[in-house]
Amino acid sequence: MILGIGTDLANIERIQRTLDRFGDRFRNRVFTEIEQHKSERRRDVAGTYAKRWAAKEACSKALGTGLRMGISWKDMAVSNLRTGQPMMHLTGWARERLDDMTPPGHEAVIHVTLTDDHPWAQAIVMIEARPIAPPSKA
């Protein structure tokens, strides 16, 4: 069952201007160390940050809150599997919100996709509730 869907479109040039103006103050307020490390290693630094920004916005929408009600930017973090597939990790109030919206007997699975085509970066986040399989009797 689908618990929430969110999408966001971020302007890469706007993120670049924000990075130029606020630098580490912006990076440290919005992005985890892992996200910063990943972004700073990429050829398109601003584009990588913009995709992660969009993912956080989209995730907050999928949680049904937007960026209010106590969710911190760093409560939502994007990492990548070895295959490159993005993964969303929640902590703090975002995790509490996810747990509250997940029905009993289900586990929440967060799907995220990222794309960019300069000057735009886009993210879509879908939160799914999957039934937890009952323990097998062996």
Coordinates of C-alpha atoms in Angstrom, one line a residue:
M1 CA 0.0 0.0 0.0
I2 CA 1.2 3.5 -0.8
L3 CA 1.6 5.7 2.3
G4 CA 2.9 8.8 0.6
I5 CA 4.3 10.3 -2.6
G6 CA 6.3 13.5 -3.0
T7 CA 8.2 15.2 -5.8
D8 CA 10.4 18.3 -6.0
L9 CA 12.2 20.2 -8.7
A10 CA 15.3 22.2 -7.7
N11 CA 17.2 24.7 -9.8
I12 CA 20.9 23.7 -9.9
E13 CA 22.0 27.3 -10.5
R14 CA 20.1 28.5 -7.4
I15 CA 21.8 25.8 -5.4
Q16 CA 25.2 26.9 -6.8
R17 CA 24.5 30.6 -5.8
T18 CA 23.5 29.4 -2.3
L19 CA 26.7 27.4 -2.1
D20 CA 28.7 30.4 -3.3
R21 CA 27.1 32.7 -0.8
F22 CA 26.8 30.6 2.3
G23 CA 29.3 27.7 1.7
D24 CA 29.8 25.5 4.7
R25 CA 27.0 27.2 6.7
F26 CA 24.5 25.9 4.0
R27 CA 26.2 22.5 3.6
N28 CA 26.3 21.8 7.3
R29 CA 22.8 23.0 8.0
V30 CA 21.2 20.9 5.2
F31 CA 23.4 17.9 4.4
T32 CA 25.0 15.1 6.4
E33 CA 28.7 14.4 6.2
I34 CA 28.1 11.5 3.9
E35 CA 26.0 13.6 1.5
Q36 CA 28.7 16.3 1.6
H37 CA 31.5 13.8 0.9
K38 CA 29.6 12.3 -2.1
S39 CA 28.7 15.7 -3.5
E40 CA 32.1 17.3 -3.2
R41 CA 33.7 14.3 -5.1
R42 CA 31.4 14.7 -8.1
R43 CA 32.2 16.7 -11.2
D44 CA 28.8 18.5 -10.9
V45 CA 29.0 19.5 -7.3
A46 CA 26.0 21.8 -7.4
G47 CA 23.9 19.3 -9.4
T48 CA 24.6 16.6 -6.8
Y49 CA 23.6 18.8 -4.0
A50 CA 20.5 20.0 -5.9
K51 CA 19.3 16.4 -6.4
R52 CA 19.7 15.7 -2.6
W53 CA 17.9 18.9 -1.8
A54 CA 15.0 17.9 -4.1
A55 CA 15.0 14.4 -2.5
K56 CA 14.7 15.9 1.0
E57 CA 11.8 18.2 -0.1
A58 CA 10.1 15.3 -1.9
C59 CA 10.5 13.0 1.2
S60 CA 9.0 15.6 3.5
K61 CA 6.0 15.9 1.2
A62 CA 5.7 12.1 1.1
L63 CA 5.7 12.1 4.9
G64 CA 2.7 14.5 4.6
T65 CA 4.4 17.3 6.5
G66 CA 6.5 19.4 4.2
L67 CA 9.5 20.9 6.0
R68 CA 7.6 21.8 9.1
M69 CA 6.4 20.1 12.2
G70 CA 10.0 19.6 13.5
I71 CA 11.6 17.8 10.6
S72 CA 15.2 18.7 10.2
W73 CA 17.0 18.7 6.9
K74 CA 19.5 16.2 8.3
D75 CA 16.7 13.9 9.5
M76 CA 16.5 12.9 5.8
A77 CA 19.7 11.7 4.1
V78 CA 20.4 10.3 0.7
S79 CA 23.1 7.7 0.1
N80 CA 23.8 5.3 -2.8
L81 CA 24.1 1.6 -3.1
R82 CA 27.2 0.3 -5.0
T83 CA 25.0 0.1 -8.1
G84 CA 24.3 3.9 -7.8
Q85 CA 20.7 3.5 -6.7
P86 CA 19.8 6.2 -4.3
M87 CA 18.5 5.3 -0.8
M88 CA 16.7 7.5 1.7
H89 CA 17.5 7.2 5.4
L90 CA 15.4 8.8 8.1
T91 CA 16.3 9.7 11.6
G92 CA 14.9 11.9 14.4
W93 CA 11.4 13.3 13.9
A94 CA 11.2 12.2 10.3
R95 CA 11.7 8.6 11.4
E96 CA 9.1 9.0 14.2
R97 CA 6.6 10.4 11.6
L98 CA 7.3 7.4 9.3
D99 CA 6.8 5.0 12.1
D100 CA 3.5 6.7 13.1
M101 CA 2.1 6.5 9.6
T102 CA 3.1 2.8 9.0
P103 CA 0.2 0.5 9.8
P104 CA 0.7 -2.3 12.4
G105 CA 2.0 -5.5 10.8
H106 CA 3.8 -3.6 8.0
E107 CA 7.2 -2.2 7.3
A108 CA 7.9 1.1 5.5
V109 CA 10.0 1.0 2.4
I110 CA 11.1 4.3 0.9
H111 CA 11.7 4.4 -2.9
V112 CA 13.6 7.4 -4.3
T113 CA 14.6 8.4 -7.8
L114 CA 16.8 11.3 -8.8
T115 CA 17.5 12.9 -12.1
D116 CA 18.9 16.1 -13.5
D117 CA 19.0 18.0 -16.8
H118 CA 20.8 21.3 -16.3
P119 CA 19.5 23.6 -14.9
W120 CA 17.0 21.3 -13.2
A121 CA 17.3 18.5 -10.6
Q122 CA 14.3 16.4 -9.7
A123 CA 13.4 13.8 -7.1
I124 CA 10.4 11.6 -6.6
V125 CA 9.9 9.7 -3.3
M126 CA 7.3 7.1 -2.7
I127 CA 6.7 5.5 0.7
E128 CA 5.3 2.0 0.6
A129 CA 3.9 -0.1 3.5
R130 CA 4.7 -3.8 3.0
P131 CA 3.1 -6.5 5.1
I132 CA 5.6 -8.2 7.4
A133 CA 5.6 -11.9 6.7
P134 CA 4.6 -14.0 9.8
P135 CA 7.4 -16.1 11.2
S136 CA 7.6 -19.5 9.6
K137 CA 6.9 -22.5 11.8
A138 CA 9.8 -24.8 11.5

